[in-house]
XYZ file of C-alpha atoms in Angstrom:
763
model
C -71.529 -18.415 45.048
C -73.020 -19.073 41.612
C -70.821 -16.605 40.192
C -67.666 -18.226 41.616
C -68.869 -21.660 40.253
C -69.582 -20.122 36.906
C -65.946 -18.636 36.617
C -64.338 -21.659 37.840
C -66.000 -23.765 35.215
C -65.421 -21.250 32.376
C -61.682 -20.921 33.323
C -61.239 -24.897 33.703
C -62.723 -25.625 30.317
C -62.017 -22.633 28.186
C -58.446 -21.369 29.594
C -56.571 -24.085 31.224
C -57.794 -27.208 29.410
C -55.434 -26.353 26.620
C -52.209 -26.841 28.630
C -52.088 -24.415 31.326
C -52.844 -26.758 34.183
C -51.899 -30.559 34.803
C -53.913 -33.479 35.518
C -53.253 -32.657 39.274
C -53.713 -29.264 40.664
C -50.557 -28.002 42.543
C -51.025 -25.716 45.820
C -48.479 -23.236 46.817
C -47.886 -22.705 50.472
C -49.720 -19.734 51.920
C -52.766 -19.835 49.497
C -56.150 -19.552 51.035
C -56.840 -23.436 50.404
C -53.394 -24.712 51.697
C -55.160 -26.266 54.617
C -57.439 -28.330 52.391
C -54.787 -29.185 49.652
C -54.865 -32.865 50.730
C -58.657 -33.253 50.402
C -58.832 -31.490 47.031
C -60.136 -33.993 44.450
C -58.283 -34.755 41.292
C -59.361 -33.094 38.048
C -61.266 -35.411 35.742
C -59.381 -36.369 32.543
C -60.504 -35.464 29.894
C -61.833 -32.154 31.232
C -65.142 -31.202 29.654
C -67.889 -28.896 30.518
C -69.985 -31.543 31.845
C -67.196 -33.186 34.041
C -66.075 -29.671 35.217
C -69.794 -28.764 36.356
C -70.047 -32.235 37.959
C -66.980 -31.561 39.907
C -67.887 -27.968 40.871
C -71.347 -29.199 42.135
C -69.749 -31.577 44.532
C -67.168 -28.783 45.966
C -68.030 -26.325 48.918
C -68.007 -22.630 48.285
C -64.572 -22.275 49.931
C -63.164 -25.179 47.847
C -64.385 -23.374 44.503
C -62.855 -20.273 45.722
C -59.572 -21.621 46.537
C -59.670 -23.556 43.173
C -60.411 -20.501 41.338
C -57.720 -18.363 43.061
C -55.046 -21.004 42.591
C -55.759 -21.481 38.787
C -55.877 -17.625 38.228
C -52.460 -17.422 40.133
C -50.951 -20.248 37.988
C -52.009 -18.639 34.809
C -50.757 -15.152 35.932
C -47.301 -16.835 36.926
C -47.133 -18.347 33.567
C -48.045 -15.077 31.697
C -45.412 -13.256 33.652
C -42.722 -15.999 32.810
C -43.708 -15.850 29.197
C -43.452 -11.889 29.326
C -40.269 -12.177 30.952
C -38.720 -14.344 28.393
C -39.952 -11.915 25.573
C -37.236 -9.937 23.606
C -38.406 -6.705 25.066
C -37.621 -8.150 28.508
C -34.265 -9.303 27.385
C -33.517 -5.626 25.710
C -34.506 -4.149 29.142
C -32.207 -6.317 31.174
C -29.338 -5.974 28.545
C -29.651 -2.186 28.862
C -31.257 -0.460 31.716
C -31.384 -3.728 33.968
C -27.793 -4.165 33.643
C -27.181 -0.314 34.383
C -29.200 -0.823 37.467
C -26.836 -3.693 38.469
C -24.131 -1.093 38.379
C -25.879 1.586 40.153
C -27.165 -0.573 42.966
C -23.713 -1.517 44.214
C -22.670 2.112 44.192
C -25.808 3.225 46.058
C -25.004 0.338 48.663
C -21.400 1.225 49.038
C -21.811 2.718 52.347
C -23.604 -0.436 53.600
C -20.833 -2.467 52.306
C -18.488 -1.224 54.986
C -20.932 -1.692 57.771
C -21.893 -5.265 56.479
C -18.258 -6.204 56.206
C -17.224 -4.932 59.486
C -20.380 -7.019 61.006
C -19.053 -9.953 59.302
C -15.676 -9.584 60.912
C -17.209 -8.656 64.137
C -19.323 -12.013 64.267
C -16.230 -13.783 63.310
C -14.336 -12.148 66.136
C -16.873 -13.055 68.556
C -17.088 -16.758 67.188
C -13.364 -17.268 67.842
C -13.558 -15.868 71.368
C -12.366 -12.152 70.680
C -8.590 -11.157 70.933
C -7.199 -14.243 72.792
C -8.960 -16.342 70.133
C -7.499 -14.316 67.366
C -4.056 -15.071 68.826
C -4.844 -18.668 69.118
C -5.941 -18.741 65.420
C -2.639 -17.315 64.220
C -0.892 -20.040 66.604
C -2.930 -22.644 64.920
C -2.055 -21.230 61.360
C 1.609 -21.266 61.996
C 1.345 -25.018 63.147
C -1.164 -26.006 60.263
C 0.578 -24.402 57.455
C 3.933 -25.232 58.808
C 3.285 -28.916 58.789
C 1.990 -28.294 55.137
C 5.390 -26.590 54.142
C 7.581 -29.154 55.934
C 5.838 -31.848 53.964
C 6.306 -29.976 50.716
C 9.901 -29.284 51.436
C 10.410 -32.944 52.000
C 8.874 -33.892 48.594
C 10.899 -31.089 46.824
C 14.097 -32.628 48.207
C 13.276 -35.950 47.040
C 12.463 -34.694 43.701
C 14.931 -31.827 43.491
C 16.447 -33.055 40.118
C 13.003 -32.694 38.558
C 11.887 -29.392 39.084
C 15.293 -27.632 37.821
C 15.724 -27.673 34.001
C 18.988 -28.673 32.654
C 20.984 -26.118 30.387
C 19.864 -26.830 26.602
C 20.747 -25.330 23.217
C 17.546 -23.928 21.776
C 18.790 -24.755 18.261
C 19.178 -28.385 18.929
C 16.355 -29.324 21.616
C 13.078 -30.574 20.202
C 9.707 -29.661 21.103
C 9.113 -32.997 22.624
C 12.054 -32.803 25.005
C 10.935 -29.323 25.858
C 7.356 -30.278 26.790
C 8.561 -33.443 28.542
C 10.920 -31.384 30.820
C 8.454 -28.685 31.289
C 5.669 -31.015 32.107
C 7.961 -32.883 34.535
C 8.538 -29.678 36.486
C 5.147 -28.621 36.286
C 3.953 -32.123 37.765
C 6.529 -31.800 40.798
C 5.209 -28.209 41.403
C 1.635 -29.041 41.363
C 2.237 -32.192 43.441
C 4.227 -30.036 45.907
C 1.154 -27.580 46.222
C -1.223 -30.498 46.574
C 0.843 -32.001 49.432
C 1.134 -28.617 51.081
C -2.737 -28.192 51.045
C -3.436 -31.725 51.952
C -0.866 -31.646 54.807
C -2.536 -28.584 56.110
C -6.019 -29.715 55.644
C -4.996 -32.951 57.297
C -3.300 -31.379 60.313
C -6.226 -28.870 60.759
C -8.682 -31.785 60.596
C -6.951 -32.899 63.694
C -5.965 -29.935 65.779
C -8.162 -27.082 64.787
C -11.357 -26.313 66.685
C -14.745 -26.575 64.653
C -15.223 -22.876 64.358
C -11.479 -22.349 63.088
C -11.241 -25.167 60.624
C -13.335 -23.388 57.607
C -11.391 -20.073 57.807
C -7.995 -21.667 57.926
C -8.920 -23.911 54.989
C -10.068 -20.831 53.092
C -6.724 -19.236 53.561
C -4.881 -22.388 52.615
C -6.758 -23.204 49.400
C -7.762 -19.800 48.069
C -4.958 -17.338 49.124
C -1.912 -19.702 49.027
C -2.620 -22.958 47.086
C -4.645 -21.359 44.046
C -2.025 -18.769 43.246
C 0.777 -20.945 43.425
C -0.715 -23.517 41.339
C -1.391 -20.713 38.779
C 2.146 -19.338 39.051
C 3.003 -23.119 38.097
C 1.183 -22.915 34.901
C 2.729 -19.596 34.214
C 6.093 -21.090 34.581
C 5.221 -24.006 32.280
C 4.258 -21.569 29.337
C 6.654 -18.676 29.963
C 9.598 -20.294 31.722
C 10.949 -17.016 32.757
C 14.196 -18.194 34.017
C 14.818 -20.535 31.077
C 14.195 -18.967 27.790
C 15.355 -21.853 25.790
C 12.454 -23.883 26.923
C 9.921 -20.960 26.483
C 6.862 -22.096 24.509
C 5.339 -18.625 23.980
C 7.204 -16.156 21.974
C 7.930 -13.264 24.489
C 11.094 -11.746 25.885
C 12.389 -12.591 29.227
C 11.178 -9.343 30.821
C 7.565 -9.698 29.550
C 7.808 -13.398 30.552
C 8.582 -12.606 34.106
C 5.900 -9.740 34.299
C 3.236 -12.046 32.983
C 4.225 -14.739 35.474
C 4.176 -12.012 38.285
C 0.956 -10.716 37.442
C -0.623 -14.295 36.760
C 0.339 -14.941 40.547
C -1.418 -11.772 41.674
C -4.547 -12.195 39.311
C -4.847 -15.635 40.816
C -4.483 -14.124 44.287
C -7.297 -11.604 43.617
C -9.619 -14.640 42.303
C -8.920 -16.645 45.223
C -9.473 -13.739 47.801
C -12.665 -13.049 45.952
C -14.176 -16.654 46.379
C -12.599 -16.621 50.013
C -14.158 -13.382 51.470
C -17.618 -14.228 49.825
C -17.625 -17.688 51.532
C -16.360 -16.006 54.593
C -19.134 -13.416 54.725
C -21.843 -16.135 53.954
C -20.446 -17.998 56.896
C -20.564 -14.967 59.181
C -23.922 -13.667 58.699
C -23.613 -11.492 55.476
C -25.419 -13.267 52.639
C -23.945 -12.996 49.029
C -26.301 -10.409 47.557
C -26.738 -8.003 50.638
C -23.581 -5.839 50.020
C -22.801 -6.755 46.361
C -19.232 -7.109 47.379
C -19.080 -9.412 44.072
C -19.573 -6.628 41.843
C -16.647 -4.663 43.168
C -14.261 -7.782 43.180
C -15.274 -8.321 39.629
C -14.579 -4.798 38.496
C -11.145 -4.900 40.250
C -10.364 -8.227 38.256
C -11.662 -6.640 34.977
C -9.555 -3.323 35.543
C -6.501 -5.202 36.600
C -6.667 -7.359 33.353
C -7.348 -4.340 31.108
C -4.251 -2.703 32.691
C -2.045 -5.714 32.241
C -3.219 -6.375 28.306
C -2.960 -2.736 27.526
C 0.533 -2.113 29.442
C 2.213 -5.436 27.728
C 0.192 -5.204 24.506
C 3.407 -5.693 22.417
C 4.169 -8.795 24.261
C 0.599 -9.875 23.671
C 1.103 -9.358 19.859
C 4.324 -11.268 19.934
C 3.030 -13.875 21.973
C -0.042 -14.376 19.596
C 2.111 -14.247 16.516
C 4.521 -16.986 17.566
C 8.012 -17.730 16.817
C 7.253 -19.428 13.342
C 8.436 -17.019 10.667
C 5.816 -18.488 8.193
C 3.044 -16.185 9.275
C 0.197 -15.206 6.916
C -1.102 -11.778 6.508
C -4.367 -12.737 8.554
C -2.413 -14.264 11.251
C -0.512 -11.033 11.639
C -3.699 -8.858 11.602
C -5.106 -11.346 14.388
C -1.832 -11.003 16.403
C -2.099 -7.004 16.307
C -5.707 -7.193 17.343
C -5.421 -9.724 20.067
C -4.681 -7.529 23.086
C -7.441 -5.003 22.065
C -9.818 -7.788 21.258
C -9.172 -9.364 24.753
C -9.770 -5.863 26.459
C -13.112 -5.954 24.588
C -14.146 -9.311 25.808
C -13.360 -8.495 29.238
C -15.591 -5.442 29.181
C -18.212 -7.567 27.362
C -18.053 -10.341 30.157
C -18.372 -7.724 32.823
C -21.446 -6.523 31.368
C -22.861 -10.045 31.012
C -22.370 -10.410 34.481
C -24.336 -7.401 35.229
C -27.185 -8.736 32.844
C -27.311 -12.041 34.852
C -27.294 -10.113 38.097
C -30.156 -8.108 36.802
C -32.036 -11.284 36.058
C -31.257 -12.195 39.789
C -29.722 -15.514 38.814
C -26.968 -15.449 41.238
C -26.747 -19.279 40.988
C -25.439 -19.117 37.434
C -22.537 -17.026 38.908
C -21.874 -19.384 41.673
C -19.737 -21.456 39.523
C -17.685 -18.707 38.313
C -18.446 -18.866 34.627
C -16.948 -15.461 34.060
C -13.675 -16.426 35.610
C -13.361 -19.659 33.683
C -14.402 -17.773 30.485
C -11.517 -15.153 30.896
C -9.019 -17.758 31.789
C -9.721 -19.678 28.898
C -9.508 -16.773 26.346
C -6.258 -15.483 28.139
C -4.854 -18.954 27.266
C -5.694 -18.605 23.462
C -2.175 -17.791 22.286
C -0.764 -20.927 23.988
C -3.312 -23.179 22.476
C -2.605 -21.523 19.000
C 1.247 -21.944 19.652
C 0.540 -25.531 20.774
C -1.125 -26.075 17.383
C 1.517 -24.599 15.360
C 4.101 -26.103 17.375
C 2.555 -29.451 16.812
C 2.219 -28.992 13.197
C 5.732 -27.836 12.823
C 7.258 -30.835 14.593
C 4.642 -33.656 13.556
C 4.204 -32.737 9.748
C 5.818 -35.520 7.760
C 8.931 -34.353 6.202
C 8.853 -32.640 2.642
C 8.632 -35.120 -0.134
C 11.339 -34.386 -2.989
C 12.959 -31.181 -3.874
C 11.904 -28.084 -5.849
C 9.597 -25.131 -5.510
C 6.385 -27.522 -5.995
C 7.563 -29.628 -3.079
C 8.258 -26.660 -0.883
C 4.953 -25.141 -1.680
C 3.139 -28.373 -1.025
C 4.962 -28.713 2.395
C 3.914 -25.091 3.263
C 0.275 -25.642 1.980
C 0.030 -28.972 4.174
C 1.209 -27.101 7.154
C -1.321 -24.161 6.864
C -4.049 -26.943 6.348
C -3.121 -28.781 9.395
C -3.175 -25.589 11.439
C -6.512 -24.571 10.045
C -7.872 -27.845 10.998
C -6.319 -27.689 14.555
C -7.592 -24.274 14.806
C -11.356 -25.334 13.924
C -11.141 -27.993 16.671
C -9.846 -25.718 19.188
C -12.385 -23.112 18.336
C -15.288 -25.644 18.625
C -13.716 -26.968 22.099
C -13.476 -23.250 23.342
C -16.871 -22.483 22.137
C -18.459 -25.566 23.752
C -16.496 -25.095 27.001
C -17.605 -21.294 27.185
C -21.412 -22.518 26.542
C -20.855 -25.310 29.362
C -19.503 -22.632 31.726
C -22.686 -20.492 31.272
C -25.153 -23.323 31.151
C -25.984 -22.948 27.495
C -27.548 -25.979 25.893
C -30.821 -26.653 23.658
C -32.837 -27.162 26.875
C -31.497 -24.066 28.560
C -32.080 -22.087 25.736
C -35.550 -23.286 25.221
C -36.340 -22.510 28.791
C -35.399 -18.900 28.003
C -38.011 -18.851 25.473
C -36.138 -19.453 22.228
C -37.626 -23.037 21.608
C -36.143 -26.427 21.934
C -36.326 -27.283 18.306
C -34.819 -24.091 16.940
C -31.986 -24.317 19.503
C -31.163 -27.869 18.685
C -31.342 -27.257 15.032
C -29.168 -24.170 15.297
C -26.299 -26.353 17.138
C -26.628 -29.244 14.908
C -26.125 -26.801 11.985
C -22.946 -25.472 13.367
C -21.858 -29.032 13.881
C -22.662 -30.171 10.457
C -20.954 -27.074 8.891
C -17.823 -27.805 11.046
C -17.727 -31.417 9.869
C -18.238 -30.258 6.315
C -15.250 -27.769 6.625
C -13.033 -30.258 8.103
C -13.802 -32.749 5.468
C -13.145 -29.864 2.843
C -9.786 -29.138 4.276
C -8.919 -32.815 4.572
C -9.758 -33.673 1.030
C -7.924 -30.639 -0.319
C -4.878 -31.474 1.920
C -4.535 -35.108 0.670
C -5.271 -34.356 -2.848
C -2.760 -31.158 -3.001
C -0.019 -33.447 -1.355
C -0.529 -36.215 -3.903
C -0.719 -33.646 -6.731
C 2.692 -32.159 -5.495
C 4.231 -35.603 -5.128
C 3.283 -36.469 -8.629
C 4.628 -33.199 -10.140
C 7.797 -33.570 -8.180
C 8.351 -37.191 -9.260
C 7.745 -36.406 -12.860
C 10.142 -33.361 -12.790
C 7.249 -30.891 -14.190
C 7.539 -27.623 -12.429
C 4.910 -25.247 -14.244
C 6.415 -22.294 -12.277
C 9.884 -22.805 -13.829
C 8.762 -23.369 -17.518
C 10.569 -20.763 -19.752
C 8.216 -17.978 -21.119
C 8.463 -17.927 -24.725
C 10.540 -21.038 -25.045
C 10.701 -23.434 -27.782
C 7.969 -25.882 -26.313
C 7.916 -29.560 -26.644
C 8.966 -30.304 -22.904
C 7.986 -33.334 -20.956
C 4.694 -32.692 -19.098
C 3.479 -34.028 -15.750
C 2.006 -37.460 -14.910
C -1.320 -38.789 -15.927
C -2.390 -38.451 -12.329
C -1.046 -34.897 -12.186
C -3.370 -33.987 -14.809
C -6.263 -35.701 -13.419
C -6.096 -34.584 -9.904
C -6.919 -30.870 -10.216
C -10.345 -31.973 -11.786
C -10.912 -34.584 -8.853
C -9.965 -31.767 -6.404
C -12.462 -29.466 -8.115
C -15.342 -31.896 -8.067
C -14.760 -33.102 -4.568
C -14.779 -29.604 -3.270
C -18.031 -28.729 -4.925
C -19.518 -32.234 -3.685
C -18.696 -31.620 -0.151
C -20.018 -28.025 -0.298
C -23.306 -28.996 -2.069
C -23.836 -31.948 0.263
C -23.118 -30.403 3.687
C -25.032 -27.197 2.612
C -28.075 -29.056 1.666
C -27.816 -31.138 4.911
C -27.409 -28.033 7.050
C -30.383 -26.145 5.347
C -32.555 -29.157 5.679
C -31.488 -29.586 9.367
C -32.644 -26.083 10.109
C -36.068 -26.645 8.599
C -35.429 -25.389 4.897
C -37.161 -27.560 2.333
C -34.696 -28.558 -0.136
C -36.927 -30.197 -2.276
C -37.286 -27.167 -4.641
C -33.592 -26.918 -4.819
C -33.300 -30.550 -5.732
C -36.270 -30.201 -8.311
C -34.463 -26.979 -9.733
C -31.257 -28.909 -10.132
C -33.159 -31.678 -12.093
C -34.790 -28.941 -14.293
C -31.326 -27.491 -14.910
C -30.209 -30.837 -15.741
C -32.885 -31.405 -18.230
C -32.339 -28.027 -19.650
C -28.450 -28.911 -19.988
C -29.483 -32.246 -21.713
C -31.892 -30.711 -24.268
C -30.562 -27.384 -24.792
C -26.843 -27.657 -24.431
C -25.972 -30.932 -26.079
C -22.635 -29.350 -27.249
C -21.616 -28.870 -23.528
C -22.377 -32.352 -22.986
C -20.502 -33.585 -25.958
C -17.450 -31.481 -24.726
C -17.586 -32.981 -21.241
C -18.033 -36.652 -22.536
C -15.298 -36.166 -25.089
C -12.755 -34.759 -22.485
C -13.454 -37.690 -20.294
C -12.579 -40.247 -22.994
C -9.576 -38.107 -23.863
C -8.323 -38.380 -20.248
C -9.128 -41.981 -19.975
C -7.043 -42.587 -23.274
C -4.129 -40.515 -21.650
C -4.177 -38.433 -24.952
C -2.393 -35.364 -23.329
C -1.186 -34.221 -20.005
C -0.511 -30.819 -18.474
C 2.802 -29.217 -19.749
C 2.986 -31.284 -22.735
C 3.538 -29.867 -26.368
C 0.655 -30.947 -28.577
C -0.865 -29.943 -31.908
C -4.653 -30.157 -32.371
C -5.784 -29.581 -35.983
C -2.777 -27.157 -36.589
C -2.915 -25.288 -33.518
C 0.251 -25.864 -31.523
C 1.034 -25.118 -27.900
C 1.695 -26.354 -24.354
C -1.284 -27.775 -22.489
C -1.282 -25.031 -19.689
C -4.620 -25.848 -18.122
C -7.416 -28.389 -18.514
C -11.138 -28.093 -17.180
C -14.364 -29.981 -17.409
C -15.149 -28.963 -20.954
C -12.041 -27.450 -22.654
C -8.272 -27.257 -22.688
C -5.956 -24.325 -22.819
C -2.788 -24.535 -25.123
C -0.124 -21.794 -24.968
C 1.864 -21.312 -28.214
C 5.586 -20.876 -27.657
C 5.197 -17.301 -28.831
C 2.573 -16.522 -26.163
C -0.944 -16.773 -27.477
C -3.427 -19.023 -25.585
C -5.757 -21.168 -27.444
C -8.888 -22.442 -25.828
C -10.293 -25.685 -27.306
C -13.355 -27.673 -26.479
C -12.922 -31.083 -26.471
C -15.885 -31.788 -28.684
C -13.953 -29.862 -31.403
C -10.761 -31.943 -31.341
C -10.500 -34.370 -34.328
C -7.222 -35.509 -33.346
C -4.158 -34.847 -31.128
C -0.485 -35.007 -32.070
C 1.575 -35.156 -28.984
C 5.349 -33.978 -29.173
C 6.254 -34.563 -25.668
C 5.578 -38.280 -24.941
C 8.399 -40.532 -23.909
C 11.175 -39.613 -26.190
C 11.852 -37.153 -29.237
C 14.324 -37.708 -32.170
C 15.844 -34.508 -33.647
C 17.628 -34.556 -36.992
C 20.128 -31.769 -38.067
C 21.314 -30.941 -41.606
C 24.821 -29.655 -42.466
C 25.838 -28.508 -45.828
C 29.750 -28.745 -46.633
C 31.616 -28.212 -50.028
C 31.854 -31.052 -52.289
C 35.559 -31.900 -51.555
C 34.679 -32.485 -47.778
C 35.667 -35.989 -46.171
C 32.394 -37.618 -45.026
C 34.516 -40.052 -42.696
C 36.165 -37.321 -41.110
C 32.921 -35.462 -40.544
C 31.374 -38.757 -39.111
C 34.396 -39.030 -36.654
C 33.734 -35.379 -35.576
C 30.121 -36.126 -34.971
C 30.862 -39.112 -32.833
C 33.337 -37.305 -30.903
C 30.892 -34.543 -30.050
C 28.346 -36.908 -29.127
C 30.441 -38.833 -26.742
C 31.369 -35.518 -25.020
C 27.872 -34.299 -24.781
C 26.828 -37.587 -23.057
C 29.658 -37.177 -20.576
C 28.846 -33.265 -19.844
C 27.366 -32.693 -16.332
C 24.800 -30.324 -17.775
C 23.225 -32.859 -19.908
C 23.765 -36.066 -17.650
C 20.364 -38.202 -18.100
C 18.955 -36.069 -20.691
C 20.281 -38.226 -23.833
C 18.714 -41.534 -24.733
C 20.748 -41.950 -27.911
C 23.966 -40.013 -28.577
C 24.506 -37.676 -31.371
C 25.783 -39.323 -34.448
C 26.202 -38.897 -38.189
C 23.804 -40.489 -40.571
C 26.005 -39.962 -43.624
C 25.260 -38.139 -46.812
C 21.765 -37.248 -47.121
C 21.916 -35.578 -50.457
C 23.801 -33.587 -53.062
C 22.559 -30.219 -54.250
C 23.875 -27.450 -56.506
C 25.490 -26.067 -53.417
C 27.247 -29.003 -51.749
C 26.863 -32.266 -49.950
C 23.962 -32.264 -47.063
C 25.269 -34.475 -44.049
C 22.841 -35.265 -41.434
C 23.311 -35.998 -37.902
C 20.658 -37.027 -35.121
C 20.196 -37.938 -31.537
C 17.363 -39.076 -29.234
C 16.594 -37.229 -25.952
C 13.912 -36.618 -23.412
C 11.150 -34.275 -24.456
C 11.996 -30.585 -23.666
C 15.705 -31.246 -23.790
C 16.380 -31.401 -27.549
C 16.463 -27.763 -28.046
C 19.288 -26.934 -25.573
C 21.010 -29.966 -27.010
C 20.806 -28.836 -30.426
C 22.185 -25.399 -29.851
C 25.080 -26.989 -27.812
C 25.732 -29.223 -30.794
C 25.645 -26.189 -33.431
C 28.304 -24.542 -31.377
C 30.603 -27.496 -31.232
C 30.277 -28.543 -34.899
C 31.032 -24.967 -35.885
C 34.150 -25.070 -33.581
C 35.260 -28.467 -34.666
C 34.807 -27.534 -38.350
C 36.911 -24.455 -37.981
C 39.806 -26.293 -36.224
C 39.759 -29.064 -39.037
C 39.588 -26.823 -42.066
C 36.277 -27.628 -42.763
C 33.945 -24.815 -44.191
C 30.184 -24.856 -44.507
C 29.029 -24.575 -48.026
C 27.750 -21.201 -49.312
C 24.693 -20.806 -51.631
C 26.067 -19.032 -54.841
C 24.070 -17.366 -57.558
C 25.581 -17.127 -60.816
C 24.348 -14.745 -63.464
C 25.332 -14.973 -67.400
C 25.764 -11.406 -68.754
C 25.814 -10.646 -72.449
C 29.183 -9.200 -72.469
C 31.649 -9.887 -69.653
C 34.711 -8.007 -70.911
C 33.536 -4.601 -69.851
C 35.031 -3.267 -66.773
C 31.728 -1.608 -65.578
C 28.271 -3.010 -65.195
C 25.379 -1.185 -66.801
C 22.050 -0.446 -65.132
C 20.685 -3.725 -67.196
C 23.274 -5.712 -65.941
C 22.729 -4.838 -62.259
C 19.006 -5.440 -62.665
C 19.711 -8.933 -64.076
C 21.799 -9.818 -61.099
C 19.235 -8.319 -58.376
C 16.521 -10.329 -59.965
C 18.503 -13.548 -60.168
C 19.371 -13.118 -56.379
C 15.663 -12.291 -55.127
C 14.545 -15.399 -57.045
C 16.951 -17.485 -55.372
C 16.178 -16.311 -51.896
C 12.409 -16.919 -52.631
C 13.389 -20.350 -53.659
C 15.289 -20.904 -50.190
C 13.040 -19.524 -47.639
C 10.003 -21.808 -47.886
C 12.356 -24.694 -47.693
C 13.987 -23.452 -44.320
C 10.535 -22.620 -42.953
C 9.241 -25.945 -43.833
C 12.101 -27.659 -42.325
C 11.879 -25.661 -39.070
C 8.200 -26.483 -38.651
C 8.832 -30.186 -39.058
C 11.554 -29.809 -36.308
C 8.914 -28.012 -34.061
């Protein structure tokens, strides 16, 4: 007895006082001290060595023995529970335990037939033998007949609702399609409900108590549920009305899917009905393992359907929208095989759950719900794409940029919708299987870790949605600005003359805003997510501060470039697409970043210029441009006549459709500019929008040349006159030829620099 008292004191103080016991000791039925449980005193709080010795000294030997055995049993139970929740235990149940869940039903297969026979025999005796069976059939005819009559009356009252009118698939909208399909689905579902309620109400009045459950099982699971699923199949597949079909499948495939959906629902209903029937007639759920064979039959049926109609599954997942990305095409091709893999995985998960003996989890049929939800994944994806296709705002403006922005917006809306649908599917499946932070913690993972993991996923999902939303809004605004300004980067002529009008001020700044916004969202939500799962982000922030100091002290040039770029953008000194000169470097602004700009010369080279190295910028593309043209004519030409020709050409070009809106001032003569040793130099000028002047100049040259030829006006030609010592000889000597060549060469060298300078001034 002293040893028992000593062991009890040590157990209470050293082992159980740390949390293995509660303030009051519970007793399980059947223990040796169960009879004395009501008289057992409470444990002192706090529990110390002195208080434990004092308590034991007041107890009898039998009470001490009972207390010791109870605490040892409690500790052993908790140890087994902890061991059962270990990783090794899970691996056992996921492999060997699950396999045993497959082997055991096969071993019990002979017992299945005998137990099922016993269930039918018990039911046969309950209803009163053969005569009772005929009575049951008579009652079923009456009960289901009343339900059928009620349904027929309802269908006659709503016969215009469950018949879809003929429609033109090219003109009917998604809203009209869904409205008519929903109307038909509603009437079909209400008709099924009326049948079930009418049968149930009739049965409650006339059926004996021993027959009512069986008739209700048949009415709900074998008649009502399959018809309900068939109505849903008609909603999505419209097998008789292809113009109303929501999923992209052919008519034979649509009819086949509806047919098999009905029989899948019948198999599901039969599975639930037979298990309830057996339980009501003396055969418990786990005795025959009938559920294993029913689940296996369902899985095999699903695999056969998705394998046989895999082409229809691919088409259904791809959808009718021709704008399908390569990723969506690959997902569509993998959809049937992924579903088959999911079905097999779900079946194995069922065996794992059975291995744990957790039949209560399967009582709510989470595996059936999971498979049904995944089977309708294409419908949800098609719904997202259909809603986006019909609800996306109309394209603003014309041109490739507006069209590309419209497609990009649609893709962004689809991605956002898919993220939401994915979250709903994951949360729904987790709810089906009872997954929550509390349940995960009960499985031994840890409540805080489970909660943090879920919160991390939620934070990342919110961050991704904000990332997509910000990108969508900024890209739409950028496309609208580019379209409004008429600047299309993809349509710029490669190797052109340059000098065209650029984009708007906002279209120049928006790419930088998008870059900064994306970086901010990614950084913020990544830090929030890491902090939520327990990662200390203080060193990361400290490291960022150190990097900032390094940039401040060791990279002052970079800071100068960034600050200079900000002021250049604030001053609106240049925009993307404008033709500028930076300290002698010429080119079109092709790209800007935080610290530099890229200029592409009209001959091809790209110059990258940091903002801090820009002394001044000359912009050739802002608002308007004036171009002045020189024409040299002989001395005897009439300037008044030439002025009228220029005026005529200017008026014709303004009225020309190809130059509509390009002129700000028409082409006109400025009179005689100068007289040189060749002839008179007459200058003309015009004002146009930036980027349009070069095409206008080419057309002016062509028309001036044509008009001069028609009016007998020639262009003056430069002549080189060489005085030779003797002009009376009929042949030139070598000295004469060399003198002529030298004079011509000198004349060319005098003219070329002037032409180059004039061209540079025009550029």
